[in-house]
Amino acid sequence: MPKFAAVFLVFIGAAALIALGMFIFAPAAFFGKDGTKEMPKKEASIIVSEDGGATWHVLETARGLEPLSFEFKKGDTNQFYIGTKGMGLWVSTDAGNTIIQVGDPGNKLDTDADIYHITQNASGDALYLSVFQRGYGMLIRLSGDRAENLYTAPLQNFGIFGSIVSERDERHISLASGDGSFLETVDGGKTWETISRTKEGFIMLEKDPEREGHFWALGNKQSFYATDTGGRLWREYRNIKVDEKESPGQIHSFIFSQTRKALLAASDYGLLESLDNGASWRAFRTPVPPRTLKVTAVASHPYFGEVLWMILGGEVYRTDDGGITWRMNLLPGKVPIRFLRVDAGNPKKLYAGISR
């Protein structure tokens, strides 16, 4: 779990040192406290495609990490952040050519933290990290050379699995806790209110970027939740059925597709879609029968709603016609994939995080 003591790659030279030293938006205070720390050259952790998913290669600079979360910087997709299991936060400012660990001289963020979720404010100059470290779930804000612990869960061993920052007012923040609490602050984290509570812990949280207060969440017992009141009132959908018939089994991940105005879920059953905020789900037609192979991740094209990618049985599939036809492409080593991310600045470029 992370200790914010960053890490500079001394050998890259003065020019790169200046660029990387800015971290996300600021001075080199988050880097170089302990001198140089190179990425361990171990197993692959992220693979990249630069041709829309047809071919893939290992991101060599990220070897040795176990990625849990991934976020592009708003306004600059050449910069991205990787939240890891047990190795804190890492950042690249040059599309992955170099990756360095982010550290905190103030000791708010540990370099061995688990980081389950990363989000940003409207301008992209502050990060909000859902962190598990020192036995507690925490929400940590990073901006410039300053790190703040905005919230620590009152109970040990309960994580924070997502936060949402209002596009209108950065002081208005919501977070989802592993104990089933949904909390809100309107003063930037000085005070928090538990505005709702569910019977199961939250493990995933997503928002509609165009509609303030519209969120979706998944519980640890696989119930699906939807709210249009910023989390004060939730509609709970237990025992989800696919096409009103079968259980989807485990939902591994879900996203909201702005271009389709729909929720997409990767599940044991297959690839699912909901057009009514999670109340009902339909199955996409895919190259294999339902329940034959798991779909573990899904991504949507940022501009064309008919273009989707999914990870099915350890391979990547792409459709350009909304699921009528699919093309399959091999991944290196047929590795298990946790997430898929599309570079909105260059949608031919995709990043996939390997699960261990």
C-alpha atoms as one frame of an Amber mdcrd trajectory, in Angstrom:
protein
   0.000   0.000   0.000   1.363   3.427  -1.168   3.594   5.733   0.810   3.808
   8.682  -1.545   7.531   8.726  -1.729   7.983   8.887  -5.465  10.484   7.696
  -7.678  12.558   9.205 -10.489  14.260   7.395 -13.258  17.602   9.151 -13.061
  18.983   7.629 -16.223  16.382   9.243 -18.532  18.188  12.561 -18.525  17.465
  16.123 -17.578  14.771  16.859 -20.144  12.629  13.880 -19.227  13.256  14.530
 -15.553  11.693  17.970 -15.869   8.684  16.645 -17.749   8.052  13.705 -15.469
   8.765  15.702 -12.354   5.556  17.620 -12.948   3.656  14.413 -12.128   0.157
  15.283 -13.061   0.157  18.944 -12.771   2.934  20.072 -10.561   6.349  20.165
  -8.970   8.634  17.253  -8.456   7.795  17.085  -4.779   6.070  13.736  -5.317
   9.136  12.238  -6.989  12.700  11.490  -6.118  12.584  11.376  -2.345  14.348
   8.027  -2.256  16.331   8.412  -5.463  15.830   6.164  -8.447  13.386   3.277
  -8.393  13.029   1.319 -11.598  10.023  -0.745 -12.500  10.701  -4.371 -11.597
  11.225  -6.374 -14.798   8.797  -9.182 -14.059   5.539 -10.469 -15.485   3.542
  -8.477 -18.007   0.776  -6.390 -16.440  -0.620  -4.238 -19.260  -0.894  -4.981
 -22.962  -1.503  -2.411 -25.680  -3.047  -2.384 -29.148  -2.417   0.439 -31.596
  -4.608  -0.857 -34.422  -8.048  -1.105 -32.846  -7.457  -4.462 -31.174  -6.091
  -6.453 -34.121  -2.607  -6.927 -32.638  -1.270  -6.520 -29.112   2.078  -6.097
 -27.399   3.242  -6.002 -23.800   3.785  -2.570 -22.262   7.329  -3.303 -21.143
   7.586  -0.322 -18.797   4.691  -1.667 -16.704   6.084  -5.152 -16.110   5.865
  -6.340 -12.527   2.765  -4.379 -11.577  -0.618  -5.856 -10.702  -3.069  -3.244
 -12.043  -6.384  -2.684 -10.292  -7.398   0.627 -11.887  -6.474   2.818 -14.845
  -7.334   6.421 -15.714  -6.404   8.748 -18.563  -5.705  12.353 -17.608  -8.502
  14.624 -18.750  -7.444  16.543 -21.826  -4.224  14.565 -22.357  -4.503  10.838
 -22.996  -0.732  10.510 -23.351  -0.734  10.805 -19.562  -2.326   8.029 -17.568
  -2.359   6.635 -14.040  -2.200   3.011 -12.920  -3.512   2.002  -9.515  -2.004
  -1.278  -8.351  -2.301  -4.091  -5.867   0.352  -3.515  -3.233   2.530  -1.105
  -5.249   0.684   2.197  -5.019   0.155   4.672  -7.844   2.175   4.918 -11.072
   2.077   7.569 -13.785   3.192   7.910 -17.386   3.330  11.277 -19.139   4.492
   9.934 -22.510   1.971   7.252 -23.533   3.763   4.522 -21.604   7.328   5.012
 -22.832   8.285   5.622 -19.209   6.311   4.876 -16.049   7.264   6.054 -12.573
   5.867   5.534  -9.124   4.184   8.419  -7.371   5.279   9.055  -3.821   4.263
  11.414  -1.054   6.789  13.215   1.150   3.920  13.880   3.554   3.347  10.138
   4.028  -0.381  10.231   3.236  -0.185   7.744   0.355   1.871   4.584   0.863
   3.973   3.125  -1.926   2.560  -0.323  -1.082  -1.130   0.664  -1.125  -3.913
  -1.038  -3.058  -5.641   1.514  -5.313  -9.040   0.284  -6.455 -10.386   3.353
  -8.205  -9.082   6.621  -9.658 -11.176   9.632 -10.578 -10.509  13.315 -11.279
 -12.077  16.706 -10.807 -13.626  18.539 -13.769 -10.370  20.220 -14.784  -8.213
  17.111 -14.356  -5.751  18.812 -12.012  -6.609  16.684  -8.962  -6.837  12.931
  -8.475  -9.106  11.137  -6.012  -7.844   7.682  -5.077  -9.884   4.915  -3.453
  -7.111   3.331  -1.412  -6.647   0.442   0.981  -3.575   0.841   3.177  -2.574
   0.289   6.806  -5.634  -1.955   7.191  -8.200   0.746   6.301 -10.048   2.042
   3.276  -9.238   5.691   2.523 -10.013   8.422   0.005  -6.906  10.442  -0.838
  -6.758  13.595  -2.934  -3.613  14.461  -4.904  -3.084  17.903  -6.375   0.217
  19.553  -7.205   2.663  18.806  -4.417  -0.048  18.154  -1.849  -1.739  14.935
  -0.724  -4.739  14.934   1.607  -6.496  12.075   3.337 -10.129  13.134   2.930
 -11.731  10.084   4.521 -10.756   6.946   6.456 -13.263   4.137   6.951 -14.168
   3.743  10.636 -13.899  -0.054  10.514 -10.753  -1.995   9.767 -10.568  -4.194
   6.646 -13.344  -2.402   4.732 -12.234  -0.819   1.483 -13.370   2.217  -0.488
 -14.251   1.071  -4.003 -15.151   4.242  -5.825 -15.679   7.979  -5.581 -17.462
  10.563  -7.709 -16.540  14.239  -7.838 -19.231  16.669  -8.937 -18.557  18.359
 -12.277 -20.172  21.519 -10.887 -18.491  21.767  -7.494 -15.327  19.872  -6.568
 -16.175  20.151  -2.881 -19.141  17.828  -3.500 -17.782  14.271  -3.388 -19.528
  10.909  -3.031 -17.936   7.597  -2.131 -18.931   3.933  -1.944 -17.712   1.805
   0.949 -17.223  -1.918   1.245 -19.470  -1.940   4.331 -22.493  -0.820   2.277
 -22.339   2.854   3.249 -22.670   5.600   0.644 -21.227   8.872   1.896 -21.236
  12.475   0.756 -19.310  15.637   1.557 -20.166  19.126   0.337 -17.173  20.865
   1.918 -14.284  19.037   0.266 -13.969  16.293   2.867 -14.035  18.304   6.090
 -17.295  16.623   7.101 -19.009  13.513   5.762 -22.593  12.279   5.928 -23.769
   8.713   5.368 -26.692   9.405   3.039 -27.698   5.776   2.399 -26.806   2.232
   3.296 -27.302  -1.089   1.526 -27.430  -4.665   2.772 -24.245  -5.562   0.931
 -20.932  -3.843   0.356 -20.264  -1.804  -2.760 -17.526  -3.173  -5.021 -17.975
  -1.079  -8.205 -19.234   2.444  -8.877 -19.884   4.269 -12.164 -21.507   7.570
 -13.127 -23.266   9.153 -16.080 -20.887  12.008 -16.980 -23.689  14.011 -18.576
 -26.312  13.721 -15.828 -25.377  14.952 -12.376 -26.364  12.538  -9.616 -26.962
   9.515 -11.864 -24.835   6.640 -10.544 -24.741   2.848 -10.733 -23.145   0.384
  -8.344 -22.578  -3.329  -7.934 -22.763  -5.059  -4.571 -20.577  -7.887  -3.329
 -23.582 -10.245  -3.546 -24.129  -9.238  -7.188 -27.134  -6.983  -6.644 -27.221
  -4.020  -9.016 -28.052  -0.502  -7.821 -29.124   2.667  -9.632 -29.739   6.196
  -8.349 -30.733   9.528  -9.856 -30.580  11.347  -6.517 -26.827  11.318  -6.018
 -26.989   8.199  -3.858 -29.667   9.239  -1.370 -32.163   6.769  -2.782 -31.157
   3.604  -4.632 -33.191   1.221  -6.754 -31.993  -2.262  -5.908 -32.134  -5.054
  -8.478 -31.543  -8.413  -6.838 -31.417 -11.669  -8.742 -30.737 -10.062 -12.109
 -32.105 -12.056 -15.038 -30.825 -12.109 -18.613 -33.723 -11.741 -21.071 -36.000
 -12.291 -18.031 -34.846 -15.900 -17.791 -31.385 -16.830 -16.554 -28.964 -15.528
 -13.964 -25.837 -13.905 -15.420 -23.639 -15.480 -12.762 -20.816 -13.206 -11.680
 -20.587  -9.723 -13.157 -16.867  -9.063 -13.574 -17.120  -5.429 -14.664 -19.560
  -2.929 -16.105 -19.406   0.430 -17.861 -21.775   3.146 -19.013 -21.501   3.740
 -22.755 -22.232   7.373 -23.579 -22.578   6.624 -27.276 -25.141   3.856 -26.686
 -26.753   5.481 -23.634 -26.638   2.040 -22.079 -24.967  -0.050 -19.410 -22.710
  -2.856 -20.620 -21.713  -5.704 -18.308 -19.094  -8.438 -18.655 -20.393 -11.586
 -16.967 -20.140 -15.357 -16.682 -23.186 -15.562 -18.971 -21.658 -13.342 -21.659
 -21.889  -9.700 -22.735 -25.001  -7.951 -21.412 -26.712  -4.620 -22.053 -29.298
  -2.636 -20.106 -31.221   0.290 -21.582 -33.242   1.002 -18.429 -30.626   1.715
 -15.751 -30.149  -1.915 -14.788 -33.780  -2.936 -14.335 -33.556  -5.449 -17.185
 -30.702  -6.931 -19.194 -30.413  -8.475 -22.647 -27.676 -10.711 -23.984 -25.587
  -9.758 -26.978 -25.245 -12.395 -29.655 -21.626 -13.531 -29.485 -19.559 -16.184
 -31.299 -20.020 -18.742 -28.509 -23.150 -19.965 -26.689 -24.052 -18.357 -23.336
 -22.065 -19.563 -20.310 -19.521 -21.330 -22.509 -16.769 -18.775 -21.805 -16.697
 -15.804 -19.444 -16.640 -12.218 -20.635 -14.326 -10.431 -18.203 -14.075  -6.914
 -19.668 -15.864  -4.644 -22.137 -15.099  -1.301 -23.769 -17.117   1.072 -25.934
 -15.858   3.322 -28.732 -15.946   6.975 -27.582 -17.656   8.186 -30.784 -19.413
   5.251 -32.469 -21.995   3.319 -30.475 -21.900   0.247 -32.713 -18.197  -0.357
 -32.047 -17.471  -2.483 -28.976 -14.678  -4.676 -27.656 -14.943  -7.542 -25.185
 -12.594 -10.060 -23.620 -14.116 -13.501 -24.132 -12.287 -16.622 -23.041  -8.985
 -14.768 -22.839  -9.180 -13.345 -26.380 -10.330  -9.951 -27.629 -13.379  -9.610
 -29.866 -14.488  -6.513 -31.761 -17.826  -5.657 -33.361 -18.436  -2.715 -35.696
 -22.166  -3.352 -36.094 -23.500  -3.515 -32.539 -22.945  -7.236 -32.032 -24.219
  -8.717 -35.300 -20.738  -9.816 -36.336 -17.511 -10.122 -34.353 -13.814 -10.429
 -35.187 -11.536 -12.352 -32.847  -7.894 -11.428 -32.264  -5.321 -13.199 -30.138
  -3.852 -11.726 -27.003  -0.235 -12.511 -26.076  -0.227 -15.607 -23.904  -4.036
 -15.800 -23.602  -3.819 -13.927 -20.301  -6.799 -13.120 -18.027  -7.872  -9.482
 -18.473  -9.293  -7.280 -15.704 -10.118  -4.136 -17.708 -10.123  -2.586 -21.188
  -9.604   1.141 -21.802  -9.884   3.030 -25.096  -7.777   6.136 -25.700 -10.402
   8.770 -26.564  -7.732  10.880 -28.264  -6.778   7.947 -30.506  -9.489   5.245
 -30.423  -7.272   2.818 -32.309  -5.225   2.555 -29.126  -6.439   0.285 -26.326
  -4.950  -0.721 -22.989  -5.821  -3.994 -21.250  -4.940  -4.761 -17.632  -3.891
  -8.304 -16.795  -5.449  -9.996 -13.769  -3.395 -12.353 -11.613
